[in-house]
Short mmCIF file of C-alpha atoms in Angstrom, two decimals:
data_model
loop_
_atom_site.label_atom_id
_atom_site.label_comp_id
_atom_site.label_asym_id
_atom_site.label_seq_id
_atom_site.Cartn_x
_atom_site.Cartn_y
_atom_site.Cartn_z
CA MET E 1 -97.02 151.76 77.50
CA GLN E 2 -98.26 148.07 78.20
CA GLU E 3 -101.21 146.17 78.91
CA TRP E 4 -102.65 145.95 82.39
CA ASP E 5 -103.75 142.22 82.12
CA GLY E 6 -104.04 139.23 84.55
CA LEU E 7 -103.09 139.93 88.00
CA ASP E 8 -101.88 143.16 87.28
CA SER E 9 -104.96 144.53 85.65
CA GLU E 10 -105.53 146.66 88.75
CA ALA E 11 -101.96 147.28 89.38
CA ASP E 12 -101.38 150.33 91.67
CA ALA E 13 -97.97 151.36 90.43
CA PHE E 14 -96.02 152.86 87.88
CA ARG E 15 -94.12 150.35 85.94
CA ASP E 16 -90.44 151.51 84.89
CA GLU E 17 -89.66 152.22 81.54
CA CYS E 18 -87.04 150.15 79.56
CA GLY E 19 -83.30 150.27 79.57
CA VAL E 20 -80.86 150.28 76.76
CA PHE E 21 -77.05 149.62 76.61
CA GLY E 22 -74.50 149.35 73.71
CA ILE E 23 -70.76 149.04 73.45
CA TYR E 24 -68.40 149.25 70.54
CA GLY E 25 -64.99 147.78 70.18
CA ARG E 26 -64.56 145.09 72.73
CA GLN E 27 -64.12 141.37 72.37
CA ASP E 28 -66.43 140.34 75.34
CA ALA E 29 -69.12 142.86 74.12
CA ALA E 30 -71.98 140.59 75.06
CA PRO E 31 -70.94 139.99 78.58
CA ILE E 32 -70.40 143.55 79.19
CA VAL E 33 -73.85 144.35 77.60
CA THR E 34 -75.46 141.85 79.89
CA LEU E 35 -73.78 143.49 82.96
CA GLY E 36 -74.93 146.86 81.94
CA LEU E 37 -78.59 145.38 81.39
CA HIS E 38 -78.40 143.79 84.85
CA ALA E 39 -77.64 147.53 86.38
CA LEU E 40 -80.75 148.80 84.22
CA GLN E 41 -82.81 145.78 85.51
CA HIS E 42 -85.15 148.26 87.60
CA ARG E 43 -86.13 150.06 84.12
CA GLY E 44 -87.80 146.67 83.00
CA GLN E 45 -88.05 143.00 84.12
CA GLU E 46 -90.35 141.31 81.75
CA ALA E 47 -87.75 140.46 78.91
CA ALA E 48 -84.55 141.58 77.61
CA GLY E 49 -82.47 140.74 74.32
CA ILE E 50 -78.90 141.36 73.00
CA VAL E 51 -77.68 141.53 69.45
CA SER E 52 -73.86 141.42 68.70
CA PHE E 53 -71.93 141.50 65.47
CA ASP E 54 -68.62 139.67 65.01
CA GLY E 55 -67.38 141.50 61.65
CA ALA E 56 -69.10 138.85 59.58
CA GLN E 57 -72.78 138.07 61.22
CA PHE E 58 -75.24 139.28 63.54
CA HIS E 59 -76.23 137.08 66.47
CA VAL E 60 -79.58 137.77 68.22
CA GLU E 61 -80.75 136.45 71.57
CA ARG E 62 -83.89 137.62 73.00
CA HIS E 63 -85.56 135.99 76.25
CA ILE E 64 -88.61 136.30 78.63
CA GLY E 65 -87.52 137.07 82.03
CA LEU E 66 -84.90 138.61 84.25
CA ILE E 67 -81.14 139.15 82.99
CA GLY E 68 -79.83 137.09 85.58
CA ASP E 69 -82.02 134.13 84.66
CA THR E 70 -81.48 134.22 81.08
CA PHE E 71 -78.20 135.81 79.92
CA THR E 72 -75.88 134.59 82.47
CA LYS E 73 -75.55 130.88 81.21
CA PRO E 74 -72.52 130.25 78.93
CA SER E 75 -74.47 128.71 76.46
CA VAL E 76 -76.11 131.94 75.84
CA MET E 77 -72.77 133.86 75.94
CA ASP E 78 -71.32 131.56 73.48
CA ARG E 79 -74.03 132.43 70.83
CA LEU E 80 -73.08 136.02 71.00
CA PRO E 81 -69.57 136.48 69.70
CA GLY E 82 -68.43 139.85 68.77
CA HIS E 83 -66.79 142.89 69.42
CA ARG E 84 -69.93 145.29 69.46
CA ALA E 85 -73.31 144.62 70.91
CA ILE E 86 -76.70 146.49 71.97
CA GLY E 87 -79.01 145.21 74.66
CA HIS E 88 -82.49 146.17 75.93
CA THR E 89 -84.47 145.42 79.06
CA ARG E 90 -88.18 145.91 79.12
CA TYR E 91 -91.65 145.20 80.35
CA SER E 92 -93.98 143.70 77.96
CA THR E 93 -96.01 145.74 75.29
CA THR E 94 -99.41 146.12 75.09
CA GLY E 95 -100.35 143.66 72.78
CA GLU E 96 -98.53 140.60 74.52
CA SER E 97 -95.64 139.45 76.37
CA SER E 98 -93.99 137.35 73.45
CA LEU E 99 -90.52 137.09 71.81
CA ARG E 100 -91.62 138.91 68.88
CA ASN E 101 -91.89 142.21 70.77
CA VAL E 102 -88.73 141.67 72.84
CA GLN E 103 -85.80 144.08 71.63
CA PRO E 104 -83.66 144.79 70.23
CA LEU E 105 -85.56 144.73 66.91
CA PHE E 106 -83.61 143.28 64.06
CA ALA E 107 -83.72 143.01 60.34
CA GLU E 108 -81.51 142.43 57.39
CA LEU E 109 -81.90 145.53 55.11
CA ALA E 110 -80.60 146.02 51.52
CA ASP E 111 -77.08 146.86 52.69
CA GLY E 112 -76.88 144.69 55.76
CA GLY E 113 -78.08 143.98 59.26
CA PHE E 114 -79.77 146.69 61.26
CA ALA E 115 -80.73 146.35 64.95
CA VAL E 116 -82.36 149.00 67.35
CA ALA E 117 -83.36 149.31 71.03
CA HIS E 118 -85.50 152.24 72.28
CA ASN E 119 -86.51 153.62 75.32
CA GLY E 120 -89.60 155.95 74.94
CA ASN E 121 -92.71 155.91 73.14
CA ILE E 122 -93.07 156.97 69.59
CA THR E 123 -96.66 158.82 69.60
CA ASN E 124 -97.32 158.79 65.86
CA ALA E 125 -96.14 155.00 65.37
CA MET E 126 -99.73 153.62 64.50
CA THR E 127 -100.18 156.52 61.84
CA ILE E 128 -96.60 155.57 60.29
CA GLN E 129 -97.60 152.11 60.37
CA ARG E 130 -100.86 152.47 58.58
CA VAL E 131 -99.29 154.36 55.83
CA LEU E 132 -96.47 151.83 55.51
CA GLN E 133 -99.02 148.77 55.46
CA LYS E 134 -100.78 150.72 52.53
CA ARG E 135 -97.61 150.41 50.65
CA GLY E 136 -97.29 146.81 51.40
CA ALA E 137 -95.07 146.65 54.39
CA ILE E 138 -95.64 143.58 56.82
CA ILE E 139 -95.42 144.52 60.27
CA SER E 140 -94.38 141.82 62.24
CA SER E 141 -94.70 142.97 65.90
CA THR E 142 -97.17 145.21 67.81
CA SER E 143 -94.00 147.44 68.99
CA ASP E 144 -93.83 151.26 67.86
CA THR E 145 -90.10 150.73 67.25
CA GLU E 146 -90.70 148.70 64.24
CA ALA E 147 -91.86 151.63 62.54
CA LEU E 148 -88.18 152.98 62.60
CA LEU E 149 -87.02 149.81 61.12
CA HIS E 150 -89.35 150.31 57.94
CA LEU E 151 -88.74 154.03 57.69
CA VAL E 152 -84.73 153.22 57.58
CA ALA E 153 -85.31 150.54 55.14
CA THR E 154 -87.52 152.54 52.81
CA SER E 155 -85.97 155.72 52.89
CA GLU E 156 -84.42 156.90 49.44
CA LYS E 157 -81.25 158.52 50.94
CA THR E 158 -77.92 157.14 49.50
CA ASN E 159 -76.03 156.46 52.74
CA PHE E 160 -77.07 154.79 56.13
CA ASN E 161 -76.59 158.04 58.18
CA ASP E 162 -79.07 159.90 55.85
CA ARG E 163 -81.53 157.14 55.92
CA PHE E 164 -81.39 156.94 59.57
CA VAL E 165 -81.71 160.74 59.97
CA ASP E 166 -84.51 160.56 57.51
CA ALA E 167 -86.53 158.11 59.58
CA VAL E 168 -85.98 159.76 63.13
CA ARG E 169 -87.22 163.14 61.66
CA GLN E 170 -90.57 161.30 60.97
CA LEU E 171 -91.00 160.43 64.68
CA GLU E 172 -92.92 162.14 67.07
CA GLY E 173 -92.76 161.53 70.93
CA ALA E 174 -90.28 160.31 72.91
CA PHE E 175 -87.09 157.96 71.96
CA SER E 176 -83.70 157.40 73.14
CA LEU E 177 -82.23 154.99 70.83
CA VAL E 178 -79.08 152.65 70.34
CA ALA E 179 -79.08 151.11 67.09
CA LEU E 180 -76.21 148.94 65.54
CA SER E 181 -75.21 148.06 61.83
CA SER E 182 -72.35 146.13 60.28
CA LYS E 183 -70.04 149.12 60.51
CA LYS E 184 -71.23 151.61 63.29
CA MET E 185 -73.29 151.97 66.49
CA ILE E 186 -75.56 154.91 66.77
CA GLY E 187 -77.18 156.60 69.71
CA CYS E 188 -79.99 159.18 69.32
CA ARG E 189 -82.46 161.32 71.62
CA ASP E 190 -85.50 162.95 70.52
CA PRO E 191 -85.20 166.81 70.26
CA LEU E 192 -87.04 167.37 73.65
CA GLY E 193 -84.74 164.77 75.41
CA ILE E 194 -87.53 163.38 77.35
CA ARG E 195 -85.86 159.84 78.00
CA PRO E 196 -82.07 159.80 79.33
CA LEU E 197 -79.14 158.36 77.31
CA VAL E 198 -75.52 158.62 78.41
CA LEU E 199 -72.01 158.20 76.86
CA GLY E 200 -69.15 156.22 78.58
CA ASP E 201 -65.94 155.02 78.04
CA LEU E 202 -64.22 151.70 79.09
CA ASP E 203 -60.44 151.62 78.20
CA GLY E 204 -61.25 153.33 74.73
CA SER E 205 -64.42 151.50 73.81
CA TYR E 206 -67.47 153.78 73.61
CA ILE E 207 -70.59 152.72 75.58
CA LEU E 208 -74.32 154.10 75.30
CA ALA E 209 -76.46 153.63 78.23
CA SER E 210 -79.95 154.82 79.73
CA GLU E 211 -78.37 155.54 83.16
CA SER E 212 -74.82 156.31 84.60
CA CYS E 213 -75.17 153.39 87.02
CA ALA E 214 -74.82 151.07 84.04
CA LEU E 215 -71.40 152.47 83.60
CA ASP E 216 -70.43 152.01 87.21
CA ILE E 217 -71.21 148.11 87.16
CA ILE E 218 -68.45 147.50 84.59
CA GLY E 219 -65.87 150.29 85.82
CA ALA E 220 -66.44 152.37 82.85
CA ARG E 221 -65.95 156.19 82.75
CA TYR E 222 -69.08 158.53 82.55
CA VAL E 223 -68.32 161.05 79.58
CA ARG E 224 -71.40 163.18 79.36
CA ASP E 225 -75.06 162.97 78.58
CA ILE E 226 -76.09 162.69 74.94
CA LYS E 227 -77.77 165.95 74.16
CA PRO E 228 -81.51 166.37 73.34
CA GLY E 229 -81.80 166.23 69.65
CA GLU E 230 -78.15 164.77 69.36
CA MET E 231 -77.08 162.03 67.32
CA VAL E 232 -73.80 160.24 67.97
CA VAL E 233 -71.95 157.83 65.09
CA ILE E 234 -69.39 155.54 66.57
CA THR E 235 -67.16 153.64 64.08
CA GLU E 236 -63.69 152.44 64.04
CA ARG E 237 -62.48 156.09 63.46
CA GLY E 238 -64.14 157.21 66.66
CA ILE E 239 -67.13 159.14 67.49
CA GLN E 240 -68.95 161.94 65.46
CA SER E 241 -71.93 164.03 66.82
CA HIS E 242 -74.73 165.46 64.69
CA PHE E 243 -77.78 167.46 65.50
CA PRO E 244 -80.32 166.50 62.86
CA PHE E 245 -83.33 168.24 64.10
CA ASP E 246 -84.52 171.82 64.51
CA SER E 247 -83.37 173.17 67.82
CA VAL E 248 -86.22 173.25 70.53
CA ASP E 249 -86.06 173.76 74.27
CA SER E 250 -85.38 170.57 75.88
CA ARG E 251 -88.18 168.75 78.15
CA PHE E 252 -86.38 165.97 80.19
CA CYS E 253 -89.05 163.87 82.09
CA ILE E 254 -88.98 165.28 85.38
CA PHE E 255 -90.54 161.89 86.93
CA GLU E 256 -87.20 160.22 86.09
CA TYR E 257 -85.96 162.25 89.20
CA VAL E 258 -88.91 161.18 91.45
CA TYR E 259 -88.91 157.47 90.64
CA PHE E 260 -87.75 155.92 87.56
CA ALA E 261 -83.82 156.28 87.74
CA ARG E 262 -81.81 154.60 89.97
CA PRO E 263 -80.92 156.82 92.82
CA ASP E 264 -77.03 156.32 92.33
CA SER E 265 -77.34 157.55 88.78
CA VAL E 266 -76.20 160.99 87.65
CA ILE E 267 -78.64 162.20 84.85
CA GLU E 268 -78.60 165.55 82.72
CA GLY E 269 -75.84 166.63 85.21
CA ARG E 270 -77.82 165.96 88.38
CA ASP E 271 -77.51 163.51 91.22
CA VAL E 272 -80.68 161.62 91.42
CA TYR E 273 -80.38 160.38 95.17
CA ALA E 274 -79.62 164.29 96.09
CA ILE E 275 -82.63 165.42 94.22
CA ARG E 276 -84.87 162.73 95.91
CA LYS E 277 -83.69 164.08 99.49
CA ASN E 278 -84.25 167.50 98.20
CA ILE E 279 -87.81 166.50 97.31
CA GLY E 280 -88.45 165.73 100.78
CA VAL E 281 -86.97 168.77 102.00
CA GLU E 282 -89.17 170.79 100.03
CA LEU E 283 -92.21 168.55 101.07
CA ALA E 284 -91.64 169.04 104.86
CA ARG E 285 -91.28 172.77 104.23
CA GLU E 286 -94.59 172.85 102.33
CA GLU E 287 -96.46 170.32 104.42
CA ALA E 288 -95.30 169.55 107.83
CA ILE E 289 -97.41 168.23 110.39
CA GLU E 290 -96.99 167.31 114.15
CA ALA E 291 -95.67 163.68 114.38
CA ASP E 292 -93.43 161.24 116.16
CA MET E 293 -91.71 159.90 113.14
CA VAL E 294 -91.28 159.67 109.35
CA VAL E 295 -91.50 156.32 107.76
CA PRO E 296 -90.86 155.68 103.98
CA VAL E 297 -92.89 153.18 101.83
CA PRO E 298 -89.97 151.17 100.55
CA ASP E 299 -88.16 151.54 98.56
CA SER E 300 -88.70 154.39 96.22
CA GLY E 301 -90.11 156.82 99.07
CA THR E 302 -87.06 156.48 100.99
CA PRO E 303 -84.70 158.90 99.81
CA ALA E 304 -87.48 161.71 100.18
CA ALA E 305 -88.44 160.32 103.66
CA ILE E 306 -84.99 161.08 104.69
CA GLY E 307 -85.08 164.63 103.49
CA TYR E 308 -88.49 164.95 105.17
CA ALA E 309 -87.22 163.73 108.47
CA GLN E 310 -84.33 166.01 108.45
CA GLU E 311 -86.01 169.08 107.48
CA ALA E 312 -88.78 168.33 110.09
CA ASN E 313 -86.46 167.44 112.66
CA LEU E 314 -88.25 164.00 113.29
CA PRO E 315 -86.88 160.47 113.65
CA PHE E 316 -86.69 158.54 110.49
CA GLU E 317 -87.67 154.98 111.21
CA LEU E 318 -88.10 151.81 109.10
CA GLY E 319 -91.67 151.40 110.08
CA ILE E 320 -92.40 149.19 107.09
CA ILE E 321 -90.15 146.45 105.98
CA ARG E 322 -90.03 145.27 102.22
CA ASN E 323 -89.79 141.86 101.28
CA HIS E 324 -87.38 142.05 98.00
CA TYR E 325 -87.91 138.37 97.16
CA VAL E 326 -91.38 138.37 95.66
CA GLY E 327 -91.48 138.41 91.98
CA ARG E 328 -94.46 139.76 89.72
CA THR E 329 -95.18 135.98 88.89
CA PHE E 330 -95.52 134.77 92.40
CA ILE E 331 -99.20 135.10 92.54
CA GLN E 332 -101.25 134.18 89.76
CA PRO E 333 -104.79 134.90 89.00
CA GLY E 334 -107.17 132.67 90.91
CA ASP E 335 -104.69 131.75 93.61
CA SER E 336 -106.38 131.34 97.05
CA ILE E 337 -103.62 133.48 98.51
CA ARG E 338 -104.30 136.39 96.28
CA HIS E 339 -106.02 138.52 99.01
CA MET E 340 -102.89 138.77 100.91
CA GLY E 341 -102.07 141.37 98.41
CA VAL E 342 -99.95 144.42 99.71
CA LYS E 343 -98.43 141.98 102.68
CA LEU E 344 -96.63 139.85 100.20
CA LYS E 345 -94.25 142.82 99.65
CA HIS E 346 -94.62 144.78 102.81
CA ASN E 347 -94.95 144.25 106.65
CA ALA E 348 -95.49 146.77 109.32
CA ASN E 349 -92.65 146.91 111.93
CA ARG E 350 -95.33 146.86 114.84
CA ARG E 351 -92.60 147.59 117.72
CA THR E 352 -91.61 150.59 116.03
CA ILE E 353 -94.62 152.32 115.06
CA GLU E 354 -97.22 151.07 117.60
CA GLY E 355 -98.77 154.00 119.68
CA LYS E 356 -96.89 156.66 117.33
CA ARG E 357 -98.19 159.56 115.21
CA VAL E 358 -96.58 158.35 111.61
CA VAL E 359 -95.86 160.29 108.66
CA LEU E 360 -95.76 158.09 105.70
CA VAL E 361 -93.70 159.17 102.60
CA ASP E 362 -94.35 157.68 99.07
CA ASP E 363 -93.34 158.62 95.61
CA SER E 364 -96.84 158.85 94.08
CA ILE E 365 -100.29 157.62 94.36
CA VAL E 366 -101.61 156.08 91.24
CA ARG E 367 -104.95 154.31 91.68
CA GLY E 368 -104.92 154.73 95.53
CA THR E 369 -105.63 150.87 96.43
CA THR E 370 -101.98 150.08 97.52
CA SER E 371 -101.83 153.16 99.52
CA GLN E 372 -105.27 152.13 100.95
CA LYS E 373 -103.79 148.84 101.97
CA ILE E 374 -100.63 150.23 103.27
CA VAL E 375 -102.10 152.67 105.50
CA GLN E 376 -104.49 150.12 107.12
CA MET E 377 -101.81 147.99 107.61
CA VAL E 378 -99.95 150.41 109.48
CA ARG E 379 -103.14 151.41 111.56
CA ASP E 380 -103.56 147.71 112.32
CA ALA E 381 -99.97 147.55 113.70
CA GLY E 382 -101.12 150.28 116.42
CA ALA E 383 -100.27 153.52 114.93
CA LYS E 384 -102.01 156.48 116.55
CA GLU E 385 -102.23 158.72 113.69
CA VAL E 386 -101.38 158.18 109.94
CA HIS E 387 -100.42 160.97 107.73
CA MET E 388 -99.25 160.48 104.27
CA ARG E 389 -97.05 162.81 102.19
CA ILE E 390 -96.43 162.20 98.54
CA ALA E 391 -93.06 163.32 96.95
CA SER E 392 -94.66 164.43 93.78
CA PRO E 393 -97.72 166.53 92.68
CA PRO E 394 -100.79 164.57 92.13
CA THR E 395 -100.76 162.42 89.21
CA ARG E 396 -103.82 163.67 86.93
CA ALA E 397 -102.82 162.17 83.48
CA SER E 398 -101.50 159.27 81.80
CA CYS E 399 -98.01 159.32 80.25
CA PHE E 400 -97.77 158.53 76.43
CA TYR E 401 -93.78 159.27 76.28
CA GLY E 402 -92.89 155.51 77.48
CA VAL E 403 -94.09 155.26 81.24
CA ASP E 404 -96.85 152.67 82.01
CA THR E 405 -99.62 154.37 83.51
CA PRO E 406 -103.18 153.64 83.62
CA GLU E 407 -105.61 155.41 81.58
CA THR E 408 -106.48 158.89 83.18
CA ALA E 409 -109.92 158.00 84.39
CA LYS E 410 -108.32 155.17 86.54
CA LEU E 411 -106.15 157.70 88.23
CA LEU E 412 -107.09 158.77 91.73
CA ALA E 413 -106.23 162.39 91.48
CA SER E 414 -108.04 162.66 88.00
CA ARG E 415 -111.26 162.23 89.80
CA MET E 416 -111.00 163.12 93.31
CA SER E 417 -109.87 166.30 95.24
CA VAL E 418 -107.12 165.85 97.74
CA GLU E 419 -109.59 165.70 100.75
CA GLU E 420 -111.73 163.08 98.85
CA MET E 421 -108.48 161.07 98.23
CA ALA E 422 -107.59 161.26 101.92
CA ASP E 423 -111.17 159.83 102.88
CA PHE E 424 -110.37 156.99 100.24
CA ILE E 425 -107.07 155.61 101.60
CA ARG E 426 -108.22 156.46 105.32
CA VAL E 427 -105.53 158.78 106.53
CA ASP E 428 -105.69 161.60 109.08
CA SER E 429 -103.93 164.01 106.61
CA LEU E 430 -102.79 163.79 102.98
CA ALA E 431 -100.54 166.26 101.00
CA PHE E 432 -98.76 166.34 97.97
CA LEU E 433 -95.47 168.17 96.82
CA SER E 434 -96.29 171.16 94.79
CA THR E 435 -95.34 171.43 91.15
CA ASP E 436 -92.92 174.42 91.95
CA GLY E 437 -91.42 172.50 95.04
CA LEU E 438 -90.67 169.77 92.64
CA TYR E 439 -88.92 172.22 90.17
CA ARG E 440 -87.04 173.68 93.34
CA ALA E 441 -86.02 170.32 94.50
CA VAL E 442 -84.04 169.67 91.00
CA GLY E 443 -82.57 172.95 91.12
CA GLU E 444 -84.81 175.42 89.38
CA GLU E 445 -86.42 178.28 90.99
CA GLY E 446 -89.92 177.08 90.13
CA ARG E 447 -92.07 175.98 87.15
CA HIS E 448 -92.09 178.65 84.13
CA ASP E 449 -95.62 178.29 83.39
CA ASP E 450 -95.04 179.81 79.96
CA LYS E 451 -92.10 177.57 79.07
CA PRO E 452 -91.74 174.67 81.24
CA GLN E 453 -88.27 173.22 81.87
CA PHE E 454 -89.47 169.62 81.94
CA CYS E 455 -91.97 167.41 80.89
CA ASP E 456 -94.56 167.27 83.45
CA ALA E 457 -97.57 166.11 81.52
CA CYS E 458 -98.67 163.27 84.07
CA PHE E 459 -99.16 166.38 86.68
CA THR E 460 -100.11 169.16 84.33
CA ARG E 461 -101.76 167.83 81.17
CA GLU E 462 -99.67 169.75 79.10
CA TYR E 463 -98.01 167.62 76.71
CA PRO E 464 -94.88 168.76 74.99
CA THR E 465 -95.10 166.96 71.63
CA PRO E 466 -98.36 165.86 69.37
CA LEU E 467 -100.13 162.95 70.32
CA THR E 468 -100.98 161.95 66.62
CA ASP E 469 -102.23 158.26 67.26
CA LEU E 470 -104.83 159.72 69.68
CA VAL E 471 -106.41 161.89 67.24
CA GLY E 472 -108.85 160.64 64.57
CA ALA E 473 -112.21 158.53 64.29
CA ASP E 474 -110.22 155.71 62.69
CA ASN E 475 -108.17 155.13 65.71
CA VAL E 476 -109.97 152.60 67.84
CA ARG E 477 -107.23 151.61 69.93
CA ARG E 478 -105.16 153.56 72.90
CA LEU E 479 -101.77 154.84 71.74
CA SER E 480 -100.32 152.20 73.80
CA VAL E 481 -101.43 149.21 71.63
CA LEU E 482 -98.44 149.84 69.48
CA SER E 483 -95.80 151.11 72.17
CA SER E 484 -92.66 149.48 72.81
CA LYS E 485 -92.96 150.23 76.41
CA GLY E 486 -89.42 151.49 76.67
#
């Protein structure tokens, strides 16, 4: 998770997680990784890095900024030769936005170089790092991923695979990892499979990526998802699969389907776009209301709005237009135009919504301030009534598995009833999708309360792993302080 600083200190949305990508066995490895990261840009837009290996040495490039602004320059690609490479795109961690935290992290170990890229959140990283520091380890970043580097380096096992296994067995929380050594590329998911990781093939070269959309951009073939608790080792001899963890029931993050994954991805065998439309269908079945049109809050609310409109037999209209060319750094703290707020990214389509009863469909409500501004914008454009329907259950708790959420006390649903929230954002009515409805939308009959099929802790407060770094009097910082945010 990351710090809410500067202009974003009151940000009213989830920030995406991080994206990982790796390829083994192509002379143009780094350019392919660049394309893969470009497809995963939605998972993090603060910084990116690539580590390549040319058979003799490792090459590292890490930059603040978007992939297209930093890694498409010929001079950068020239510094990344090699036939295997891994990459990472991210938001900044909670300590700071600096190059020392940009992944992949790389270190020279006793038997050679080792790089790792991580999507998720190691929830006992602070505990591990305190132990390592007492043994004399020097921690050089504020990233939880660094704990893995030290654990691999200090393991007493005799070969690299065993040292890697020894290290990941000590981790708690969520992690989808892509790692690179001089001889192999490794992919690994935590036992619960909270974060996604897929395997692809490009003309015989193996690929690991956070989502299948990263395979599409380079014309690679989707092979399968890496299974929860699986570790794949890719070498010149091919690929081997290992299961180093005790077998447990998976708990994939259900919010990946609601918001984080790209709509054109297939994750865990499920079509993300189809699920988001199904979410809208379930929402209309549960919370229909008389209205003249359905309007999405773009872009994340669009598929659910389509499903809602189809099920409710209402027109689907683009009543809000999004400006796609406003970056996060467009307005700096203290700028005189800061008060313009949401209008920089959204504008009401007055000719469409004036005099109409409008159902606004959005993916979630976090702090509620953005929803409040959007509702007011639609009212100012002449809407007769404004009803809001949310394509997920109320977000009542923080995520500690690699998703950037405010602390629980700042989540609107943690301190208000639905009726109070409706008054706060000034809508005529407000309703959320039920937890069972969300489960039905992804293909389940409903939530098994005694044995949930997904991680839904942000809705239910039921965390599937220990949160070790949040327990203990000596823990004076939130877990997020040492999070890689991705």
